Coordinates of N, CA and C in Angstrom, one line a residue:
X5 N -20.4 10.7 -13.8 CA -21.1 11.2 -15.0 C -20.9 12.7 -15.1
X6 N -20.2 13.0 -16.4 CA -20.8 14.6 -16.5 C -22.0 15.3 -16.9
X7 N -22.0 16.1 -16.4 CA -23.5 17.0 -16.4 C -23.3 18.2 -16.9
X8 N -23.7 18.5 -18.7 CA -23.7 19.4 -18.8 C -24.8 21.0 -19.2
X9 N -25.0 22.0 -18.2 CA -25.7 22.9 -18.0 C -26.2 23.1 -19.4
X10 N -24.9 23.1 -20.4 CA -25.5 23.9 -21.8 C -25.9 23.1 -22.5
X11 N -25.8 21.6 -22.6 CA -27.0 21.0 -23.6 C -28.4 20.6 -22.7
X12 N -27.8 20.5 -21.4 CA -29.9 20.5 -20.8 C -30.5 21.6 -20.4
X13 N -29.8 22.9 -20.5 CA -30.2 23.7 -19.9 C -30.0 23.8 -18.0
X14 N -30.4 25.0 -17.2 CA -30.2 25.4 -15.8 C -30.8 24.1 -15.2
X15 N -30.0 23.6 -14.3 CA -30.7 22.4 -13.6 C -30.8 23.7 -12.5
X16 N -32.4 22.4 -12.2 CA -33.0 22.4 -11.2 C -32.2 22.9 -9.9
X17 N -32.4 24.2 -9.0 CA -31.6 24.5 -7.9 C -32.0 22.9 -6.5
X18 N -32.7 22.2 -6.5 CA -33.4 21.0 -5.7 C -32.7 19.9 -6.3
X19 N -32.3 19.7 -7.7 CA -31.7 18.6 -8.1 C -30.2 19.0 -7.6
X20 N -29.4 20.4 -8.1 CA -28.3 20.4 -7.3 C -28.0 20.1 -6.1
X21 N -28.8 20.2 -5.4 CA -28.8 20.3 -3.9 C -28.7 19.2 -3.5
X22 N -29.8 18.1 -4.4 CA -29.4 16.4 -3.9 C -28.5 15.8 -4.1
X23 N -27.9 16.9 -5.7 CA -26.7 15.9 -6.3 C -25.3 16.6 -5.1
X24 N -25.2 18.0 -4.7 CA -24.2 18.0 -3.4 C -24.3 16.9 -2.2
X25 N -25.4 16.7 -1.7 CA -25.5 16.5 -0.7 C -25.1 14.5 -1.3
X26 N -25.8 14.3 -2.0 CA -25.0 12.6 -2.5 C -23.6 13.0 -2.5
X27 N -23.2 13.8 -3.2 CA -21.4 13.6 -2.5 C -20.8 14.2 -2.2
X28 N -21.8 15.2 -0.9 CA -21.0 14.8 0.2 C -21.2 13.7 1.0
X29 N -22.3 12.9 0.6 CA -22.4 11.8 1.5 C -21.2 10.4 1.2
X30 N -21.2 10.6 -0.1 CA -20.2 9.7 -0.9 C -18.8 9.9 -0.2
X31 N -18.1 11.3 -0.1 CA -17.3 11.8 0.3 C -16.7 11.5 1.5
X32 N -18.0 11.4 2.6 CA -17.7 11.1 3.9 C -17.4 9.4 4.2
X33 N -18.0 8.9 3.3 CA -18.3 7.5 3.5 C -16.9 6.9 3.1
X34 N -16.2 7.5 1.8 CA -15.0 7.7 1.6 C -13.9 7.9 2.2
X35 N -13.6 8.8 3.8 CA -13.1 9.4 4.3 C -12.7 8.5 5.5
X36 N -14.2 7.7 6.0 CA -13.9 6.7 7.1 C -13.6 5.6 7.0
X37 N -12.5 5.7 7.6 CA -11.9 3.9 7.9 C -12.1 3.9 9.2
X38 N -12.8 2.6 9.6 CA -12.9 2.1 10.9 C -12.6 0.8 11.4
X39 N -12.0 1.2 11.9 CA -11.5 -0.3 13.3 C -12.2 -0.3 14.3
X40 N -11.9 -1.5 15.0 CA -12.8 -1.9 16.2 C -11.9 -2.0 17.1
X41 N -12.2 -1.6 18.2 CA -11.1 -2.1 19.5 C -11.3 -3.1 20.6
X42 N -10.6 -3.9 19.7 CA -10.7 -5.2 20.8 C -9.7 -5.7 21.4
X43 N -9.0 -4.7 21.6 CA -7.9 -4.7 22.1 C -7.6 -4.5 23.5
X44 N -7.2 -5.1 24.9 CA -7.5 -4.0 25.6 C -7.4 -2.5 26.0
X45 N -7.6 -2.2 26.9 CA -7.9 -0.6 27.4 C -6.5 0.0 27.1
X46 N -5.9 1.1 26.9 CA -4.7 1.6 26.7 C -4.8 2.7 27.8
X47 N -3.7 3.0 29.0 CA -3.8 3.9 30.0 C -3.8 5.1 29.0
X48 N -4.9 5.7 29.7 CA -4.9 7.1 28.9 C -3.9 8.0 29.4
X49 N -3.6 7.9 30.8 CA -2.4 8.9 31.2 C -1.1 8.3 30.7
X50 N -0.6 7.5 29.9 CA 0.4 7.1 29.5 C 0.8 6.9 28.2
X51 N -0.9 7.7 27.0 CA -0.4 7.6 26.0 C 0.6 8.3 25.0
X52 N 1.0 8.3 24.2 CA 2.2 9.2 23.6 C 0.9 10.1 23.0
X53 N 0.4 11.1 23.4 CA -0.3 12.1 22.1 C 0.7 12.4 20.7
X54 N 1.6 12.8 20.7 CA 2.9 13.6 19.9 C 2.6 12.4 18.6
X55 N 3.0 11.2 18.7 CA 3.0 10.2 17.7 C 2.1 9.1 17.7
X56 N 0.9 9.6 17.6 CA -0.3 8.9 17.4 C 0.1 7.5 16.7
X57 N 0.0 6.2 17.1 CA 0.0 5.1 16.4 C -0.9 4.3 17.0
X58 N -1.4 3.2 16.6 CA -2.5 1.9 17.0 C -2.3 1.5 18.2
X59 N -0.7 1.7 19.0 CA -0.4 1.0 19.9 C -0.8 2.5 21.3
X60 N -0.5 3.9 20.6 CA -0.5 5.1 21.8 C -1.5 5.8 21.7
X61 N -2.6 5.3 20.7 CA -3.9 6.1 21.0 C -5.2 5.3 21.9
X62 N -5.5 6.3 22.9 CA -6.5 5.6 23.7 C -7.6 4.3 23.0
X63 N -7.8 3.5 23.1 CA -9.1 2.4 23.0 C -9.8 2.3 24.2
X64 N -10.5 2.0 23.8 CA -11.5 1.0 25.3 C -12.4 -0.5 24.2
X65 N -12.6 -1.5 24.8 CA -13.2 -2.5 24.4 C -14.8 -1.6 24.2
X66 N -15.0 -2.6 22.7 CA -16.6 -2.2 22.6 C -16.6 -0.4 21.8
X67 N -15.7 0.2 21.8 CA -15.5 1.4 21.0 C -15.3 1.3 19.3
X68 N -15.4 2.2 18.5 CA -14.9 2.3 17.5 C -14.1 3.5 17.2
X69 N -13.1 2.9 16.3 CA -11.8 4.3 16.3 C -12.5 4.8 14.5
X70 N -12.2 6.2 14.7 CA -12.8 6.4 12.8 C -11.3 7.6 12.7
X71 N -11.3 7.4 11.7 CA -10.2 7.6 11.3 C -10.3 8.9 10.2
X72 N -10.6 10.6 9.7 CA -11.2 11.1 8.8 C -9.4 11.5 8.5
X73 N -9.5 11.4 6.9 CA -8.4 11.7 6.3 C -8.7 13.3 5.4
X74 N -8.2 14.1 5.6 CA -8.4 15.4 4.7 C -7.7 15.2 3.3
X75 N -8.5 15.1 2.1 CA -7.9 15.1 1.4 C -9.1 16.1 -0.7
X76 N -8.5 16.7 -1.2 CA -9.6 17.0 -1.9 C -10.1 16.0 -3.1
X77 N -11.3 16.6 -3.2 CA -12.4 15.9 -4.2 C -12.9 17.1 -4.9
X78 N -12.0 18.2 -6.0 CA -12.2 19.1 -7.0 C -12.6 18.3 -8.1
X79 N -13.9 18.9 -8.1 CA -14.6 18.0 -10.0 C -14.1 18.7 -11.0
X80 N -13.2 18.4 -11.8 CA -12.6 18.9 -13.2 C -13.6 18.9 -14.2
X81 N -14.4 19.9 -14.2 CA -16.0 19.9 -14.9 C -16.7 18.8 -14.6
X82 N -17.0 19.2 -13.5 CA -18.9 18.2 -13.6 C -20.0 19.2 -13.9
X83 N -20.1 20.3 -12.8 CA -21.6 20.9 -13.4 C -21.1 22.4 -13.8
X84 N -19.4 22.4 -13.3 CA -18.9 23.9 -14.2 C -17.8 23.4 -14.7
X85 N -17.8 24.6 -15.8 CA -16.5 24.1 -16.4 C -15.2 24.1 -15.6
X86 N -13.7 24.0 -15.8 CA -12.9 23.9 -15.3 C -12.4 25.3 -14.9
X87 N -12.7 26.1 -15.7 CA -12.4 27.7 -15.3 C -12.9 28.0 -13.9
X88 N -14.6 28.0 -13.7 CA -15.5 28.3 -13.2 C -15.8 27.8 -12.0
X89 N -14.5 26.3 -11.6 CA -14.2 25.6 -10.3 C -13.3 26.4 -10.0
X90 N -12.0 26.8 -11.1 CA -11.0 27.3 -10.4 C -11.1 28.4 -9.8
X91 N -11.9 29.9 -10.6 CA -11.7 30.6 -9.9 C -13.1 31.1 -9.3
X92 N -13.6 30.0 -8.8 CA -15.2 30.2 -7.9 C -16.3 31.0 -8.3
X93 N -16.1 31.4 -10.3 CA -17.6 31.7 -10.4 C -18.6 30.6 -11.1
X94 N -19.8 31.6 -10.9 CA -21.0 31.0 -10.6 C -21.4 29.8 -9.7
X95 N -21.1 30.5 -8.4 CA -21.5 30.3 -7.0 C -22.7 29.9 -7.2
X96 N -23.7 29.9 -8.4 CA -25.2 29.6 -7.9 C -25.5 28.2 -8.2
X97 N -24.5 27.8 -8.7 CA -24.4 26.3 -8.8 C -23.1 25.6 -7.9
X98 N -22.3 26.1 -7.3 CA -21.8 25.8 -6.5 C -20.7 26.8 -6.0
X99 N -20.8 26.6 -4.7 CA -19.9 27.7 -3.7 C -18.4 27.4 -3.7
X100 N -17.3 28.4 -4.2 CA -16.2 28.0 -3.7 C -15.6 27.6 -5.2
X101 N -14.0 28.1 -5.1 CA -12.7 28.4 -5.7 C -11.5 27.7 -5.5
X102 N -11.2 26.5 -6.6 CA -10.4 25.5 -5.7 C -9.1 26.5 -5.6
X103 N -8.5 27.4 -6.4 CA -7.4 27.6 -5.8 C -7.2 28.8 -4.7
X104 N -8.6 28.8 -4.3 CA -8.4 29.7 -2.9 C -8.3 28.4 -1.9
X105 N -8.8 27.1 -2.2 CA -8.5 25.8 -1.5 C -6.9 25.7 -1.3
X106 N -6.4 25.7 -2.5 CA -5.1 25.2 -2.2 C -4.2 26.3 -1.5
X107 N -4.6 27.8 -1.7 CA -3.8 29.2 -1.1 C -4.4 28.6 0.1
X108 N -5.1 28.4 0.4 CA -5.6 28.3 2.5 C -4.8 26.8 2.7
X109 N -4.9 25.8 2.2 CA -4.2 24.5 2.7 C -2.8 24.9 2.8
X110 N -2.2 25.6 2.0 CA -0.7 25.7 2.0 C -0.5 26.2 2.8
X111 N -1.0 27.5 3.3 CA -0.7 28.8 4.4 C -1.4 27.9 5.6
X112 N -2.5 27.2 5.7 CA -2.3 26.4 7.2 C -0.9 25.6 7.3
X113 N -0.8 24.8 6.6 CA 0.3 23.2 6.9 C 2.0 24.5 7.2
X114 N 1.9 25.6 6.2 CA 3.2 26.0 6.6 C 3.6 26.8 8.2
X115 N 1.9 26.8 8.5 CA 1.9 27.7 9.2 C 2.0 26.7 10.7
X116 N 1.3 25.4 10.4 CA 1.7 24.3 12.0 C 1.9 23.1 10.9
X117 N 2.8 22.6 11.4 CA 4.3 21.7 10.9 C 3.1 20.2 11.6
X118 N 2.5 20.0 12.3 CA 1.8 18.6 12.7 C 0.7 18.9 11.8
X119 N -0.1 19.6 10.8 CA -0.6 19.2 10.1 C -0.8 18.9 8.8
X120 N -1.4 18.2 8.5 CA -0.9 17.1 6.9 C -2.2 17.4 6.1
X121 N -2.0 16.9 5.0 CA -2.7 17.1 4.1 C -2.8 16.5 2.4
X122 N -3.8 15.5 2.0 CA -3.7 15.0 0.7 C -3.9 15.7 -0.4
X123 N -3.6 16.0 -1.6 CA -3.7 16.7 -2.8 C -4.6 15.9 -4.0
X124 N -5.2 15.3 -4.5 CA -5.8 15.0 -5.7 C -5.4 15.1 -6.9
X125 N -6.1 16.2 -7.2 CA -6.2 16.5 -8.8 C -5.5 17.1 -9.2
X126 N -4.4 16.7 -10.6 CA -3.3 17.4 -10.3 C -3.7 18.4 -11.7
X127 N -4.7 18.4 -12.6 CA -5.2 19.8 -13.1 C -5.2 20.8 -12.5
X128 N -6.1 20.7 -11.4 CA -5.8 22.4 -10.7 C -5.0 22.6 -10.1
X129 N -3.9 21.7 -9.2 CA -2.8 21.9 -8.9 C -1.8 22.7 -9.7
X130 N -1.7 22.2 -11.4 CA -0.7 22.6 -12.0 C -1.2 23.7 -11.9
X131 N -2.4 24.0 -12.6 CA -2.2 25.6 -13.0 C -2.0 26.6 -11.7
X132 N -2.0 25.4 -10.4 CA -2.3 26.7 -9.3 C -0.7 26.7 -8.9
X133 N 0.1 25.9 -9.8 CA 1.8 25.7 -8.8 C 1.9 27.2 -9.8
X134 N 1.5 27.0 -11.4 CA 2.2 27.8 -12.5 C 2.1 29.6 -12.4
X135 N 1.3 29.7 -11.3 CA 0.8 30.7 -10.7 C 1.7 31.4 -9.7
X136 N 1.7 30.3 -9.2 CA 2.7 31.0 -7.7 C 4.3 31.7 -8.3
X137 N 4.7 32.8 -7.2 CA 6.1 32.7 -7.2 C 7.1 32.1 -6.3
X138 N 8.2 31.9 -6.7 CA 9.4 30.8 -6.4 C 9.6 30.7 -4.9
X139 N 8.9 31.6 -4.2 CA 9.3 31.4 -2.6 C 8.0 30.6 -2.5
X140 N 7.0 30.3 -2.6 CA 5.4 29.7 -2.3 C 5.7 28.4 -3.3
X141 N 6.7 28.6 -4.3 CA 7.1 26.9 -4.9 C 7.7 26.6 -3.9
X142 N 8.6 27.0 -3.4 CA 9.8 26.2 -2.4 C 9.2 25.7 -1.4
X143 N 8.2 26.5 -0.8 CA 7.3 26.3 0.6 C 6.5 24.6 0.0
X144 N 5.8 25.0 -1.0 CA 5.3 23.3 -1.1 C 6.2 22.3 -1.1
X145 N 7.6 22.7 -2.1 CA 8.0 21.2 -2.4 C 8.8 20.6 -1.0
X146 N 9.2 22.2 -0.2 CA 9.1 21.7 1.5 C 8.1 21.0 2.7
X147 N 7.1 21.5 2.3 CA 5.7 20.8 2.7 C 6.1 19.2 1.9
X148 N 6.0 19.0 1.1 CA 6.2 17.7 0.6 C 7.1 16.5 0.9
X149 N 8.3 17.4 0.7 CA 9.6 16.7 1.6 C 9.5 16.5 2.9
X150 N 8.6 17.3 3.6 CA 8.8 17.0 5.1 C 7.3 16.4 5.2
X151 N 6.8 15.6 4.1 CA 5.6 14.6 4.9 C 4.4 15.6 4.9
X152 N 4.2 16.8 4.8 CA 2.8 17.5 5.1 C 2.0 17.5 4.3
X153 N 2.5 17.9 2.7 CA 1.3 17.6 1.9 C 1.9 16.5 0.7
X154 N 0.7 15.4 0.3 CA 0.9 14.3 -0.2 C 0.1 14.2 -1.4
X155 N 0.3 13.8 -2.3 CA 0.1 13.9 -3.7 C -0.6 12.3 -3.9
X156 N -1.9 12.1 -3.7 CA -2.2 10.5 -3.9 C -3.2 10.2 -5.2
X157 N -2.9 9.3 -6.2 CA -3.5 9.4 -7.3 C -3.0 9.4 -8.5
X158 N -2.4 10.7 -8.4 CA -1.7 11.1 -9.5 C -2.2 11.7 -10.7
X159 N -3.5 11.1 -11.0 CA -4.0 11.6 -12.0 C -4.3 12.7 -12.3
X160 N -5.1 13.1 -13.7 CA -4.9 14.3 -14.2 C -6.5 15.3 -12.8
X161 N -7.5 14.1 -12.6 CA -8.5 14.3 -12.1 C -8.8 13.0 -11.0
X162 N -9.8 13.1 -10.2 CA -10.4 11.6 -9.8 C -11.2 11.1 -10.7
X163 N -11.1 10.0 -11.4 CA -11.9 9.3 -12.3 C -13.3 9.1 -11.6
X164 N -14.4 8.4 -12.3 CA -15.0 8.0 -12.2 C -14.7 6.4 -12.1
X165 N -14.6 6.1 -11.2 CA -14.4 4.9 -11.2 C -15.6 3.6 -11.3
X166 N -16.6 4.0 -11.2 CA -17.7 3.2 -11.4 C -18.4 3.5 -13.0
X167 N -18.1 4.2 -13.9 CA -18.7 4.1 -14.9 C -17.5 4.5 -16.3
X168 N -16.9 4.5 -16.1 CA -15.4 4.8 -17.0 C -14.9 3.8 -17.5
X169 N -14.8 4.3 -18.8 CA -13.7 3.3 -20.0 C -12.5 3.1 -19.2
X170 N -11.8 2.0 -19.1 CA -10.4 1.8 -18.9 C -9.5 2.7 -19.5
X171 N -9.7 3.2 -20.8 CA -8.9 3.5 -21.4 C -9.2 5.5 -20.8
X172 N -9.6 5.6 -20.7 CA -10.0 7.2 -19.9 C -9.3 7.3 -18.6
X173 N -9.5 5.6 -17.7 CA -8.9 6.5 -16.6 C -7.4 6.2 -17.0
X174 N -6.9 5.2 -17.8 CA -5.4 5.1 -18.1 C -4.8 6.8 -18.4
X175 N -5.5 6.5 -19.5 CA -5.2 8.5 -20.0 C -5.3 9.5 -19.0
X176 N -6.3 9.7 -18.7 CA -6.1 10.8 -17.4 C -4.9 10.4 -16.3
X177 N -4.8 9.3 -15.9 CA -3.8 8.9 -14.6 C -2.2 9.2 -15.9
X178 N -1.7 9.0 -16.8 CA -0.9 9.2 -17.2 C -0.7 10.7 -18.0
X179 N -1.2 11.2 -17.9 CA -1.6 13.0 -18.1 C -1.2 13.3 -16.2
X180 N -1.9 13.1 -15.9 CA -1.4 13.7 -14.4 C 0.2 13.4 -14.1
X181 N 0.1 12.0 -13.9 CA 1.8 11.7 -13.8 C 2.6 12.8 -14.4
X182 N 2.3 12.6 -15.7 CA 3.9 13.5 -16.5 C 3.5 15.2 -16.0
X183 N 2.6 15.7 -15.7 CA 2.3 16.6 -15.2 C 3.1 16.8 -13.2
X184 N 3.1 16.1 -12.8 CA 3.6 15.7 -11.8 C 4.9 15.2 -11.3
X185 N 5.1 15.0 -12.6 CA 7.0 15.0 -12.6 C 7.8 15.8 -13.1
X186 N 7.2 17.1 -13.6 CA 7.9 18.2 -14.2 C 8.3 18.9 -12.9

């Protein structure tokens, strides 16, 4: 649902705080996939660390393996407008600048080649690629080609998927695409 500050007026600093903290709870709950290991014990001194797979990561019976995938969850106006996510004002409704997110994700993954990384929303992507110059283009679409950062979704935003017209998330998911193939 969108929430907007200028027809209800300043929310409540106590309602924001529940409505972060629901997603981040949402977020995390999101994030884990879990298996069970009922498999037997895997020698720990003989696992491959380098290529983590189901078969060379340690188990023990009676354990659970969780699995946290990095990937973002930038709201394309929920409680600020789209500006005001991008370039992190008014912090008093929420902290943080997605495309100082994507300047730090890039400059880590370039910086160590084993770590990866999912992309979302391809709104503030575009405007954050149309920004860059051509050596920091090349560095992503290298990040990309070599597996590090992954584009999952496609769409223009993450929908709402529990309360959205069909026809909204079609639109947005086909707005992202052709934005995404340019």
């Amino acid at each position: 649902a969108v929430v907007s500050t200028q027809s209800t007026g300043t929310l409540s600093s106590a309602f924001c705080h529940l409505l972060a903290v629901m997603k981040l709870l949402t977020l995390f709950a999101a994030l884990l996939i879990v298996t069970s290991a009922d498999e037997p014990d895997i020698d720990i001194n003989h696992a491959d660390i380098d290529t983590p797979s189901r078969e060379t990561v340690p188990r023990h019976k009676g354990t659970v393996t969780v699995h946290v995938v990095a990937h973002t969850h930038d709201d394309v106006g929920w409680l600020k407008t789209v500006d005001q996510y991008y370039y992190g004002a008014r912090d008093d409704i929420y902290k943080g600048g997605v495309q100082y997110i994507i300047d730090t994700v890039v400059e880590q993954l370039v910086k160590d080649p084993k770590k990866k990384f999912i992309y979302v929303e391809i709104a503030f992507f575009k405007r954050w690629w149309e920004e860059q110059d051509k050596e920091t283009q090349q560095q992503v679409k290298n990040l990309v080609k070599g597996g590090q950062l992954e584009f999952i979704n496609g769409g223009y935003c993450m929908n709402d998927e529990a309360s959205v017209h069909y026809t909204a998330t079609k639109d947005q998911m086909s707005e992202g695409k052709k934005r995404l193939q340019r």
